[in-house]
CSV table of C-alpha atoms in Angstrom, one decimal:
chain,number,residue,atom,x,y,z
Z,717,MET,CA,8.0,-40.4,-23.4
Z,718,GLY,CA,5.1,-38.1,-23.8
Z,719,GLY,CA,3.8,-39.9,-27.0
Z,720,GLY,CA,0.5,-41.5,-27.8
Z,721,GLU,CA,-3.0,-40.0,-28.4
Z,722,ALA,CA,-4.9,-37.6,-26.2
Z,723,MET,CA,-7.6,-39.3,-24.1
Z,724,PRO,CA,-10.8,-37.2,-23.3
Z,725,GLY,CA,-10.2,-35.1,-20.2
Z,726,PHE,CA,-6.6,-36.1,-19.7
Z,727,PRO,CA,-3.5,-33.9,-20.4
Z,728,HIS,CA,-2.6,-33.8,-24.0
Z,729,PRO,CA,0.7,-35.7,-24.5
Z,730,ARG,CA,2.1,-33.1,-26.9
Z,731,PRO,CA,1.4,-29.6,-25.6
Z,732,LEU,CA,2.7,-26.4,-27.1
Z,733,THR,CA,5.9,-25.2,-25.5
Z,734,SER,CA,5.3,-22.0,-23.4
Z,735,TYR,CA,7.6,-18.9,-23.3
Z,736,TRP,CA,8.8,-19.9,-19.9
Z,737,GLN,CA,9.7,-23.5,-20.8
Z,738,LEU,CA,12.7,-22.4,-23.0
Z,739,PRO,CA,15.1,-23.8,-22.1
Z,740,PRO,CA,13.5,-26.8,-20.4
Z,741,HIS,CA,14.4,-27.1,-16.7
Z,742,ARG,CA,16.9,-29.7,-15.6
Z,743,ILE,CA,14.2,-31.7,-13.9
Z,744,ALA,CA,11.7,-31.5,-16.8
Z,745,HIS,CA,12.0,-35.3,-17.4
Z,746,HIS,CA,13.0,-36.3,-13.9
Z,747,ARG,CA,12.2,-39.8,-12.6
Z,748,THR,CA,13.6,-40.5,-9.2
Z,749,THR,CA,13.7,-44.2,-10.0
Z,750,ALA,CA,13.9,-45.8,-13.5
Z,751,ASP,CA,10.9,-48.0,-12.7
Z,752,LEU,CA,7.7,-46.9,-11.0
Z,753,PRO,CA,8.0,-47.9,-7.3
Z,754,THR,CA,4.9,-50.1,-7.2
Z,755,SER,CA,6.0,-52.2,-4.2
Z,756,THR,CA,6.3,-49.2,-1.8
Z,757,ARG,CA,3.2,-48.4,0.3
Z,758,TRP,CA,3.1,-44.6,0.1
Z,759,ASP,CA,1.8,-42.2,2.7
Z,760,TYR,CA,0.8,-39.8,0.0
Z,761,VAL,CA,0.5,-40.0,-3.8
Z,762,ILE,CA,0.1,-36.6,-5.3
Z,763,ILE,CA,-1.1,-36.4,-8.8
Z,764,GLY,CA,0.1,-33.2,-10.6
Z,765,SER,CA,3.4,-31.3,-10.5
Z,766,GLY,CA,2.1,-27.7,-10.8
Z,767,ILE,CA,2.3,-25.2,-8.0
Z,768,THR,CA,-0.4,-27.0,-5.9
Z,769,GLY,CA,1.3,-30.4,-6.1
Z,770,ALA,CA,4.8,-28.9,-5.6
Z,771,ALA,CA,3.7,-26.9,-2.6
Z,772,VAL,CA,1.8,-29.8,-1.0
Z,773,ALA,CA,4.8,-32.1,-1.3
Z,774,PHE,CA,7.2,-29.5,0.0
Z,775,LYS,CA,5.0,-28.5,3.0
Z,776,LEU,CA,4.3,-32.2,3.9
Z,777,LEU,CA,8.0,-33.1,3.9
Z,778,VAL,CA,8.9,-30.0,5.9
Z,779,ARG,CA,6.5,-31.1,8.6
Z,780,ASP,CA,7.6,-34.7,8.6
Z,781,PRO,CA,10.7,-35.7,6.6
Z,782,ALA,CA,10.0,-39.4,7.3
Z,783,LEU,CA,6.9,-39.4,5.1
Z,784,LYS,CA,6.9,-41.4,1.9
Z,785,VAL,CA,5.6,-39.1,-0.8
Z,786,LEU,CA,5.2,-40.0,-4.5
Z,787,MET,CA,4.3,-37.5,-7.2
Z,788,LEU,CA,2.9,-38.5,-10.6
Z,789,GLU,CA,3.1,-36.2,-13.5
Z,790,ALA,CA,1.5,-37.1,-16.9
Z,791,ARG,CA,4.0,-35.0,-18.9
Z,792,THR,CA,7.1,-33.0,-18.0
Z,793,ALA,CA,7.5,-31.3,-14.7
Z,794,ALA,CA,5.3,-28.1,-14.2
Z,795,SER,CA,3.9,-28.6,-17.7
Z,796,ALA,CA,0.3,-27.5,-17.1
Z,797,ALA,CA,-1.1,-24.1,-16.2
Z,798,SER,CA,1.7,-23.3,-13.7
Z,799,GLY,CA,4.3,-23.3,-16.5
Z,800,ARG,CA,2.0,-21.5,-18.9
Z,801,ASN,CA,0.5,-18.4,-17.3
Z,802,GLY,CA,1.2,-14.7,-17.9
Z,803,GLY,CA,3.9,-14.3,-15.2
Z,804,HIS,CA,1.9,-12.3,-12.6
Z,805,VAL,CA,1.8,-12.7,-8.9
Z,806,ARG,CA,-1.0,-10.3,-7.8
Z,807,ALA,CA,-4.0,-10.1,-5.5
Z,808,GLY,CA,-6.2,-9.0,-8.4
Z,809,TRP,CA,-9.6,-9.9,-7.2
Z,810,HIS,CA,-10.1,-7.2,-4.6
Z,811,LEU,CA,-12.7,-5.6,-7.0
Z,812,ASN,CA,-14.9,-8.6,-6.4
Z,813,PHE,CA,-15.3,-7.5,-2.8
Z,814,ALA,CA,-18.8,-6.1,-3.2
Z,815,LYS,CA,-20.0,-9.2,-5.1
Z,816,TYR,CA,-18.6,-11.4,-2.4
Z,817,VAL,CA,-20.3,-9.4,0.4
Z,818,ASP,CA,-23.6,-9.7,-1.3
Z,819,ALA,CA,-23.3,-13.4,-2.0
Z,820,PHE,CA,-21.4,-14.7,1.0
Z,821,GLY,CA,-21.4,-12.0,3.6
Z,822,GLU,CA,-18.9,-9.4,4.8
Z,823,ASP,CA,-16.9,-11.8,6.9
Z,824,ALA,CA,-16.4,-14.2,4.0
Z,825,ALA,CA,-15.4,-11.3,1.7
Z,826,LEU,CA,-12.9,-10.1,4.2
Z,827,ALA,CA,-11.5,-13.6,4.7
Z,828,PHE,CA,-11.0,-14.0,0.9
Z,829,GLU,CA,-9.2,-10.6,0.7
Z,830,ARG,CA,-6.9,-11.5,3.5
Z,831,PHE,CA,-6.3,-15.0,2.0
Z,832,GLU,CA,-5.4,-13.6,-1.4
Z,833,ALA,CA,-3.1,-11.0,0.0
Z,834,ASP,CA,-1.4,-13.5,2.4
Z,835,ASN,CA,-0.9,-15.9,-0.6
Z,836,VAL,CA,1.0,-13.3,-2.5
Z,837,ALA,CA,3.1,-12.4,0.5
Z,838,ASP,CA,3.8,-16.1,1.2
Z,839,MET,CA,5.0,-16.6,-2.3
Z,840,ALA,CA,7.3,-13.6,-2.1
Z,841,ALA,CA,8.7,-14.9,1.2
Z,842,PHE,CA,9.2,-18.4,-0.3
Z,843,VAL,CA,11.2,-17.0,-3.1
Z,844,ARG,CA,13.3,-14.8,-0.8
Z,845,ASP,CA,13.8,-17.4,1.9
Z,846,HIS,CA,15.0,-20.1,-0.5
Z,847,GLY,CA,16.9,-17.9,-2.9
Z,848,VAL,CA,14.7,-19.0,-5.9
Z,849,ASP,CA,16.0,-17.9,-9.2
Z,850,CYS,CA,12.8,-17.2,-11.1
Z,851,ASP,CA,13.1,-13.5,-12.3
Z,852,PHE,CA,11.0,-12.4,-9.3
Z,853,ARG,CA,10.4,-8.6,-9.5
Z,854,ASP,CA,8.4,-6.2,-7.3
Z,855,VAL,CA,6.0,-4.1,-9.4
Z,856,GLN,CA,3.2,-1.7,-9.1
Z,857,THR,CA,0.4,-3.5,-10.9
Z,858,ALA,CA,-2.5,-1.6,-12.4
Z,859,ASP,CA,-6.2,-2.4,-12.9
Z,860,VAL,CA,-7.3,-0.2,-15.8
Z,861,TYR,CA,-10.9,0.8,-16.8
Z,862,THR,CA,-11.6,2.3,-20.1
Z,863,THR,CA,-15.2,3.4,-19.9
Z,864,PRO,CA,-16.8,5.9,-17.4
Z,865,ALA,CA,-19.5,3.3,-16.4
Z,866,ALA,CA,-16.9,0.6,-15.6
Z,867,TRP,CA,-14.7,3.1,-13.7
Z,868,ALA,CA,-17.7,4.3,-11.6
Z,869,GLU,CA,-18.5,0.7,-10.7
Z,870,ALA,CA,-14.9,0.0,-9.8
Z,871,LEU,CA,-14.6,3.2,-7.7
Z,872,ALA,CA,-17.8,2.3,-5.8
Z,873,VAL,CA,-16.2,-1.0,-4.8
Z,874,VAL,CA,-13.0,0.8,-3.6
Z,875,ARG,CA,-15.1,3.2,-1.6
Z,876,LYS,CA,-17.2,0.4,-0.1
Z,877,ARG,CA,-14.0,-1.4,1.0
Z,878,GLU,CA,-12.7,1.8,2.5
Z,879,GLU,CA,-15.9,2.3,4.4
Z,880,VAL,CA,-15.6,-1.3,5.9
Z,881,GLU,CA,-12.0,-0.5,6.9
Z,882,ARG,CA,-13.2,2.6,8.8
Z,883,ARG,CA,-16.0,0.7,10.5
Z,884,ARG,CA,-14.0,-2.5,11.1
Z,885,PRO,CA,-10.3,-1.6,11.1
Z,886,GLY,CA,-8.0,-4.5,10.5
Z,887,ALA,CA,-10.9,-7.0,10.1
Z,888,GLY,CA,-9.5,-8.2,6.8
Z,889,GLY,CA,-5.9,-8.2,7.9
Z,890,PRO,CA,-3.4,-5.5,6.9
Z,891,PHE,CA,-5.3,-3.2,4.6
Z,892,VAL,CA,-3.7,-3.2,1.2
Z,893,GLU,CA,-3.1,0.4,0.2
Z,894,ARG,CA,-4.4,1.0,-3.3
Z,895,ARG,CA,-3.9,4.3,-5.2
Z,896,VAL,CA,-6.7,5.7,-7.4
Z,897,TRP,CA,-5.8,7.6,-10.6
Z,898,GLU,CA,-8.5,9.4,-12.7
Z,899,GLY,CA,-8.7,11.4,-15.9
Z,900,GLU,CA,-5.4,12.6,-17.3
Z,901,ALA,CA,-3.5,11.3,-14.3
Z,902,ALA,CA,-4.8,7.8,-15.1
Z,903,LYS,CA,-3.8,8.0,-18.8
Z,904,GLU,CA,-0.3,9.2,-17.9
Z,905,ARG,CA,0.2,6.6,-15.2
Z,906,VAL,CA,-0.2,3.7,-17.6
Z,907,GLY,CA,0.3,5.4,-20.9
Z,908,LEU,CA,-3.0,4.1,-22.2
Z,909,PRO,CA,-5.0,6.9,-24.0
Z,910,SER,CA,-8.3,5.1,-23.3
Z,911,ALA,CA,-7.9,4.9,-19.5
Z,912,ALA,CA,-10.8,6.5,-17.6
Z,913,GLY,CA,-9.4,5.3,-14.3
Z,914,VAL,CA,-6.6,3.2,-12.8
Z,915,ILE,CA,-6.1,1.5,-9.4
Z,916,THR,CA,-2.5,0.6,-8.6
Z,917,TYR,CA,-1.1,-1.6,-5.8
Z,918,PRO,CA,2.0,-3.7,-5.0
Z,919,ALA,CA,2.5,-7.0,-6.9
Z,920,HIS,CA,5.2,-9.1,-8.5
Z,921,THR,CA,6.1,-10.7,-11.8
Z,922,GLN,CA,8.1,-13.9,-12.3
Z,923,ASN,CA,9.0,-16.9,-14.4
Z,924,PRO,CA,6.4,-19.3,-12.9
Z,925,TYR,CA,7.9,-22.4,-14.5
Z,926,ARG,CA,11.2,-21.9,-12.8
Z,927,LEU,CA,9.5,-21.1,-9.5
Z,928,VAL,CA,7.6,-24.4,-9.5
Z,929,CYS,CA,10.5,-26.5,-10.8
Z,930,ARG,CA,12.7,-25.1,-8.0
Z,931,MET,CA,9.9,-25.9,-5.5
Z,932,LEU,CA,9.9,-29.5,-6.8
Z,933,GLU,CA,13.7,-29.6,-6.5
Z,934,LEU,CA,13.5,-28.6,-2.8
Z,935,GLY,CA,10.9,-31.4,-2.3
Z,936,LEU,CA,13.3,-33.8,-4.0
Z,937,GLU,CA,16.0,-32.8,-1.6
Z,938,LYS,CA,13.7,-33.7,1.2
Z,939,GLY,CA,12.8,-37.1,-0.1
Z,940,LEU,CA,10.1,-36.6,-2.7
Z,941,ASP,CA,9.8,-39.3,-5.4
Z,942,LEU,CA,8.9,-37.6,-8.7
Z,943,GLN,CA,7.8,-39.6,-11.7
Z,944,THR,CA,7.3,-37.6,-14.8
Z,945,HIS,CA,5.7,-38.9,-18.0
Z,946,THR,CA,3.5,-41.1,-15.8
Z,947,MET,CA,-0.2,-40.7,-16.6
Z,948,ALA,CA,-2.6,-41.4,-13.7
Z,949,LEU,CA,-5.5,-43.2,-15.3
Z,950,LYS,CA,-7.7,-44.2,-12.3
Z,951,VAL,CA,-8.0,-43.6,-8.6
Z,952,ALA,CA,-9.9,-46.2,-6.6
Z,953,PRO,CA,-10.2,-47.4,-3.0
Z,954,LEU,CA,-8.6,-50.8,-2.2
Z,955,GLU,CA,-10.8,-53.7,-1.1
Z,956,THR,CA,-8.6,-54.2,2.0
Z,957,GLY,CA,-6.7,-51.9,4.3
Z,958,GLU,CA,-9.0,-50.7,7.0
Z,959,ASP,CA,-6.3,-49.9,9.5
Z,960,ASN,CA,-3.8,-47.1,9.4
Z,961,LYS,CA,-0.8,-49.3,8.7
Z,962,THR,CA,-1.9,-50.4,5.2
Z,963,ALA,CA,-2.7,-48.6,2.0
Z,964,LYS,CA,-6.3,-47.6,1.4
Z,965,TRP,CA,-6.1,-46.3,-2.2
Z,966,GLN,CA,-4.6,-47.3,-5.5
Z,967,VAL,CA,-3.7,-45.2,-8.5
Z,968,VAL,CA,-3.5,-47.0,-11.8
Z,969,THR,CA,-1.0,-45.4,-14.2
Z,970,ASP,CA,0.3,-46.2,-17.7
Z,971,ARG,CA,3.4,-47.6,-16.0
Z,972,GLY,CA,1.8,-49.7,-13.2
Z,973,THR,CA,-0.3,-49.3,-10.1
Z,974,VAL,CA,0.8,-47.7,-6.8
Z,975,GLN,CA,-0.9,-47.7,-3.4
Z,976,ALA,CA,-1.2,-45.1,-0.7
Z,977,GLN,CA,-2.8,-44.1,2.5
Z,978,LYS,CA,-3.9,-40.8,1.0
Z,979,VAL,CA,-4.2,-39.5,-2.6
Z,980,VAL,CA,-4.1,-35.8,-3.4
Z,981,LEU,CA,-5.6,-34.5,-6.6
Z,982,ALA,CA,-3.5,-31.5,-7.6
Z,983,THR,CA,-5.0,-31.8,-11.1
Z,984,ASN,CA,-7.0,-28.6,-11.5
Z,985,ALA,CA,-8.5,-28.7,-15.0
Z,986,TYR,CA,-7.9,-32.4,-15.4
Z,987,THR,CA,-9.7,-33.5,-12.2
Z,988,ASN,CA,-12.9,-34.5,-14.0
Z,989,ALA,CA,-11.1,-37.3,-15.8
Z,990,LEU,CA,-10.1,-39.0,-12.5
Z,991,HIS,CA,-13.2,-38.2,-10.5
Z,992,THR,CA,-16.3,-39.2,-12.3
Z,993,GLY,CA,-18.6,-38.1,-9.4
Z,994,LEU,CA,-17.2,-34.6,-9.6
Z,995,ASN,CA,-17.4,-34.7,-13.4
Z,996,GLN,CA,-21.1,-35.5,-13.2
Z,997,THR,CA,-21.9,-32.4,-11.2
Z,998,GLY,CA,-20.5,-30.1,-13.9
Z,999,PHE,CA,-19.0,-27.9,-11.1
Z,1000,LEU,CA,-15.5,-27.8,-12.7
Z,1001,VAL,CA,-15.3,-26.4,-16.2
Z,1002,PRO,CA,-11.9,-26.5,-18.0
Z,1003,GLY,CA,-11.0,-24.0,-20.7
Z,1004,ARG,CA,-8.0,-22.9,-22.7
Z,1005,SER,CA,-6.4,-19.5,-22.1
Z,1006,GLN,CA,-3.8,-18.0,-24.5
Z,1007,VAL,CA,-0.8,-15.7,-24.2
Z,1008,SER,CA,1.4,-14.1,-26.9
Z,1009,ALA,CA,4.8,-12.7,-26.4
Z,1010,VAL,CA,5.8,-9.9,-28.8
Z,1011,ARG,CA,8.6,-7.4,-29.2
Z,1012,PRO,CA,7.4,-3.9,-28.4
Z,1013,GLY,CA,6.5,-1.4,-31.2
Z,1014,SER,CA,9.3,0.8,-32.6
Z,1015,HIS,CA,8.2,3.9,-30.6
Z,1016,MET,CA,8.0,2.1,-27.2
Z,1017,ALA,CA,11.6,2.1,-26.1
Z,1018,HIS,CA,11.2,5.1,-23.7
Z,1019,HIS,CA,7.5,4.6,-22.9
Z,1020,PRO,CA,6.9,4.5,-19.1
Z,1021,VAL,CA,5.0,1.2,-19.4
Z,1022,MET,CA,8.3,-0.5,-20.3
Z,1023,ASP,CA,9.5,-0.1,-16.7
Z,1024,ARG,CA,8.4,-3.1,-14.5
Z,1025,THR,CA,4.8,-3.0,-15.6
Z,1026,SER,CA,1.9,-5.4,-14.9
Z,1027,VAL,CA,-1.5,-4.3,-16.1
Z,1028,ALA,CA,-5.0,-5.8,-16.2
Z,1029,LEU,CA,-7.6,-4.3,-18.5
Z,1030,ASN,CA,-10.7,-5.2,-16.5
Z,1031,ASP,CA,-13.7,-3.9,-18.4
Z,1032,ILE,CA,-13.3,-4.8,-22.0
Z,1033,GLY,CA,-14.7,-8.3,-21.8
Z,1034,ASN,CA,-11.5,-10.0,-22.9
Z,1035,GLY,CA,-9.7,-10.9,-19.7
Z,1036,ASP,CA,-6.9,-8.8,-21.2
Z,1037,TYR,CA,-3.6,-8.3,-19.3
Z,1038,PHE,CA,0.0,-7.7,-20.1
Z,1039,MET,CA,3.4,-7.6,-18.4
Z,1040,VAL,CA,6.8,-6.4,-19.6
Z,1041,ARG,CA,10.0,-8.4,-19.1
Z,1042,ASP,CA,12.3,-6.3,-17.0
Z,1043,ALA,CA,15.7,-5.0,-18.2
Z,1044,GLY,CA,18.5,-7.5,-17.5
Z,1045,LEU,CA,16.2,-10.5,-17.9
Z,1046,PRO,CA,16.2,-12.9,-20.9
Z,1047,GLY,CA,13.8,-11.4,-23.4
Z,1048,ALA,CA,14.0,-8.0,-21.8
Z,1049,GLY,CA,11.4,-5.7,-23.2
Z,1050,ASP,CA,9.2,-8.6,-24.4
Z,1051,ILE,CA,5.5,-7.8,-23.8
Z,1052,LEU,CA,3.5,-10.8,-22.7
Z,1053,TYR,CA,-0.2,-10.2,-23.6
Z,1054,GLY,CA,-3.0,-12.5,-22.6
Z,1055,GLY,CA,-6.7,-12.6,-22.8
Z,1056,GLY,CA,-8.7,-12.1,-26.0
Z,1057,ARG,CA,-11.8,-13.9,-24.7
Z,1058,SER,CA,-14.2,-11.6,-26.6
Z,1059,VAL,CA,-12.8,-13.1,-29.8
Z,1060,ALA,CA,-13.3,-16.7,-28.8
Z,1061,LYS,CA,-13.9,-18.5,-25.5
Z,1062,SER,CA,-12.4,-21.9,-25.4
Z,1063,LEU,CA,-14.3,-23.6,-22.6
Z,1064,HIS,CA,-14.8,-27.3,-22.1
Z,1065,THR,CA,-11.5,-28.2,-23.6
Z,1066,VAL,CA,-8.2,-29.6,-22.1
Z,1067,ASP,CA,-6.3,-29.4,-25.4
Z,1068,ASP,CA,-3.2,-27.2,-25.0
Z,1069,SER,CA,-1.6,-28.7,-28.2
Z,1070,VAL,CA,-3.3,-26.1,-30.4
Z,1071,LEU,CA,-4.3,-22.5,-30.4
Z,1072,ASN,CA,-7.2,-20.5,-31.6
Z,1073,ASP,CA,-5.8,-18.5,-34.5
Z,1074,LYS,CA,-8.2,-15.7,-34.1
Z,1075,VAL,CA,-7.2,-15.2,-30.4
Z,1076,ALA,CA,-3.5,-15.4,-31.3
Z,1077,ALA,CA,-3.9,-12.7,-34.0
Z,1078,TYR,CA,-5.8,-10.5,-31.6
Z,1079,LEU,CA,-3.1,-10.8,-28.9
Z,1080,ARG,CA,-0.2,-10.2,-31.3
Z,1081,HIS,CA,-1.7,-6.8,-32.3
Z,1082,ALA,CA,-3.3,-5.9,-28.9
Z,1083,GLY,CA,-0.4,-3.6,-28.0
Z,1084,ARG,CA,-1.0,-1.3,-30.9
Z,1085,ARG,CA,-4.7,-1.1,-30.2
Z,1086,ALA,CA,-4.1,-0.4,-26.5
Z,1087,PHE,CA,-1.5,2.3,-26.8
Z,1088,GLY,CA,-2.5,3.7,-30.1
Z,1089,SER,CA,-0.7,3.5,-33.4
Z,1090,GLU,CA,1.4,6.6,-32.9
Z,1091,ALA,CA,2.7,5.7,-29.5
Z,1092,TRP,CA,3.3,2.1,-30.6
Z,1093,GLY,CA,5.0,2.6,-33.9
Z,1094,GLU,CA,5.8,-0.2,-36.3
Z,1095,GLU,CA,4.7,-3.6,-35.0
Z,1096,GLY,CA,7.3,-5.6,-33.2
Z,1097,ALA,CA,8.1,-9.2,-34.1
Z,1098,PRO,CA,6.1,-12.0,-32.6
Z,1099,VAL,CA,8.1,-14.1,-30.2
Z,1100,ARG,CA,5.9,-17.0,-29.2
Z,1101,ASP,CA,2.2,-18.0,-28.8
Z,1102,TRP,CA,1.0,-20.6,-26.3
Z,1103,GLY,CA,-2.0,-21.7,-24.3
Z,1104,GLY,CA,-2.7,-23.2,-21.0
Z,1105,ILE,CA,-5.7,-25.1,-19.5
Z,1106,THR,CA,-7.4,-23.3,-16.7
Z,1107,CYS,CA,-10.3,-24.4,-14.6
Z,1108,TYR,CA,-13.4,-22.5,-13.4
Z,1109,THR,CA,-16.1,-22.9,-10.8
Z,1110,PRO,CA,-19.6,-21.2,-10.8
Z,1111,ASP,CA,-18.9,-19.4,-7.5
Z,1112,THR,CA,-15.3,-18.4,-8.6
Z,1113,PHE,CA,-13.6,-20.2,-5.6
Z,1114,PRO,CA,-11.3,-23.2,-5.6
Z,1115,LEU,CA,-12.2,-26.6,-4.1
Z,1116,VAL,CA,-10.1,-27.5,-1.1
Z,1117,GLY,CA,-10.5,-30.5,1.2
Z,1118,GLU,CA,-11.3,-34.2,1.6
Z,1119,ASP,CA,-13.9,-35.8,-0.7
Z,1120,PRO,CA,-17.0,-36.4,1.3
Z,1121,SER,CA,-18.6,-38.5,-1.4
Z,1122,ALA,CA,-15.8,-41.1,-1.5
Z,1123,ALA,CA,-16.5,-44.6,-0.1
Z,1124,ARG,CA,-13.3,-44.4,2.0
Z,1125,ARG,CA,-11.5,-41.5,3.6
Z,1126,GLY,CA,-8.3,-40.2,2.3
Z,1127,LEU,CA,-9.0,-38.7,-1.1
Z,1128,TRP,CA,-8.1,-35.0,-1.0
Z,1129,MET,CA,-7.9,-32.2,-3.5
Z,1130,SER,CA,-7.1,-28.6,-4.1
Z,1131,VAL,CA,-8.3,-27.7,-7.6
Z,1132,GLY,CA,-10.4,-25.2,-9.5
Z,1133,MET,CA,-8.2,-22.1,-9.3
Z,1134,ASN,CA,-10.3,-20.1,-11.8
Z,1135,GLY,CA,-7.3,-18.9,-13.7
Z,1136,HIS,CA,-5.9,-17.3,-10.6
Z,1137,GLY,CA,-3.6,-20.0,-9.3
Z,1138,MET,CA,-0.7,-17.7,-8.5
Z,1139,GLY,CA,-3.0,-15.7,-6.4
Z,1140,LEU,CA,-4.6,-18.7,-4.5
Z,1141,ALA,CA,-2.8,-22.0,-4.9
Z,1142,PHE,CA,0.2,-21.7,-2.6
Z,1143,ARG,CA,-1.9,-20.9,0.5
Z,1144,CYS,CA,-4.6,-23.4,-0.5
Z,1145,ALA,CA,-1.8,-26.0,-0.4
Z,1146,GLU,CA,-0.9,-25.0,3.1
Z,1147,ALA,CA,-4.5,-25.3,4.2
Z,1148,LEU,CA,-4.8,-28.7,2.6
Z,1149,VAL,CA,-1.6,-29.9,4.4
Z,1150,GLU,CA,-2.9,-28.7,7.7
Z,1151,MET,CA,-6.3,-30.5,7.1
Z,1152,MET,CA,-4.6,-33.7,6.2
Z,1153,THR,CA,-2.1,-33.7,9.1
Z,1154,THR,CA,-4.2,-32.3,11.9
Z,1155,GLY,CA,-7.8,-33.1,10.8
Z,1156,GLU,CA,-8.9,-29.5,11.1
Z,1157,ALA,CA,-9.2,-26.7,8.6
Z,1158,PRO,CA,-7.2,-23.6,9.5
Z,1159,GLU,CA,-9.4,-20.7,10.7
Z,1160,TRP,CA,-8.0,-18.5,7.9
Z,1161,LEU,CA,-9.3,-20.7,5.1
Z,1162,PRO,CA,-12.4,-19.0,3.7
Z,1163,GLU,CA,-15.5,-21.0,4.3
Z,1164,PRO,CA,-16.7,-20.8,0.7
Z,1165,PHE,CA,-13.6,-22.8,-0.4
Z,1166,ARG,CA,-14.9,-26.0,1.2
Z,1167,LEU,CA,-15.0,-29.0,-1.2
Z,1168,GLU,CA,-18.4,-30.3,0.1
Z,1169,ARG,CA,-20.3,-27.4,-1.4
Z,1170,VAL,CA,-20.1,-29.1,-4.8
Z,1171,TRP,CA,-22.9,-31.4,-3.6
Z,1172,ASP,CA,-24.7,-28.7,-1.7
Z,1173,LYS,CA,-27.9,-27.6,-3.5
Z,1174,GLU,CA,-27.7,-24.2,-1.8
Z,1175,THR,CA,-24.3,-23.4,-3.3
Z,1176,VAL,CA,-24.2,-19.9,-4.7
Z,1177,HIS,CA,-23.6,-19.6,-8.4
Z,1178,LEU,CA,-21.9,-16.2,-8.7
Z,1179,SER,CA,-20.6,-16.2,-12.2
Z,1180,ASP,CA,-21.7,-16.8,-15.8
Z,1181,LEU,CA,-18.8,-18.9,-17.0
Z,1182,GLU,CA,-19.2,-17.5,-20.5
Z,1183,ALA,CA,-18.5,-14.0,-19.2
Z,1184,TRP,CA,-16.2,-14.8,-16.2
Z,1185,VAL,CA,-12.9,-13.0,-16.6
Z,1186,THR,CA,-9.7,-13.8,-14.7
Z,1187,VAL,CA,-6.2,-12.6,-15.0
């Protein structure tokens, strides 16, 4: 299982093991049946077992336990970006508010802010309601700015959002209270001598791999059929099956062909390999992001940053962020540091079997640079380096909905999370399920998320992908 050579655009069969995947979860290699159930006519075939696929499956089966739902995973369960990220659950894009107002209008910017905040709240509620053991911790996360110019720009966005709240109280849902720290107070708050300003707000940290694997288990308990190490190679409409009682789609895999009424692409960065039309637009751009886990420096034991800290360094062009593993958890005190994109940007790749050595070296020593050599002390030992494949869109929003370009209805997707899946994907899955089961998009789904914009010549291109930074 998991052998063979990598095909262009498809998941690499031998990815590096992430920090979170040790030890592997009990369902890592799960196959509900020994043979692929090719004779069953499925209601849904979901391709991908990350947070999107797991949430879609669970939410479908909660609504209708009688549904026949099959999930295909090319590698082990939750083996892509969901099992490889930096461990944050944060609504970190509030500082795009002014850009979104300018590009999409105030209502759309407010809708996005509400969506992101609700997604984080929904994930916390899911963990609580289902007793998920995934090291979930409440933290005060911090956006840190290290230059006066960057801080002035960030502060202007905060003030603009506060002005909108005064003018339209509650228009974006419950207003997330953010605290602003400047000057010496900012430096003391995060222990970073270069901090010119800091914005803090509530967030969470977790083991994302264990969260998604538990979500998959809950789906399995409700009747989900999960087939790991099963590479989907092609999705195509069937020649027959015009009525609602027969399958309309077929998915060709390396273990056989399955048929379904609806197919859901929960494939994020790998979507281009299965959807040639989308690939031809160039709208989805995959890239490799890296994280390094290190032991803290010798002087860091009593540093305030070691207490439930989640930090994004938003203005240094690297997409840098870090979090600290809390006391009492496996690897307590480990600092997980991600980013390093000024060293090398690995766009247009889906290879997570290798690392960029320059980025890995940068990340291993980033703590010393951030805190200063005196505060850091002697370098701590490296624990693990790994990468994950993320996926970007030119307007920074995901693609959610039914494919309008398909010859037959029933091909759906929620992809393109822009490296912010833990801030967006769970609620995107809820929106997709509502669209598939009721035929209508929920009113809370931001209009710019609509899938059909891929083929709309008027689509706003908000970002330069070479410079776009996510955490």
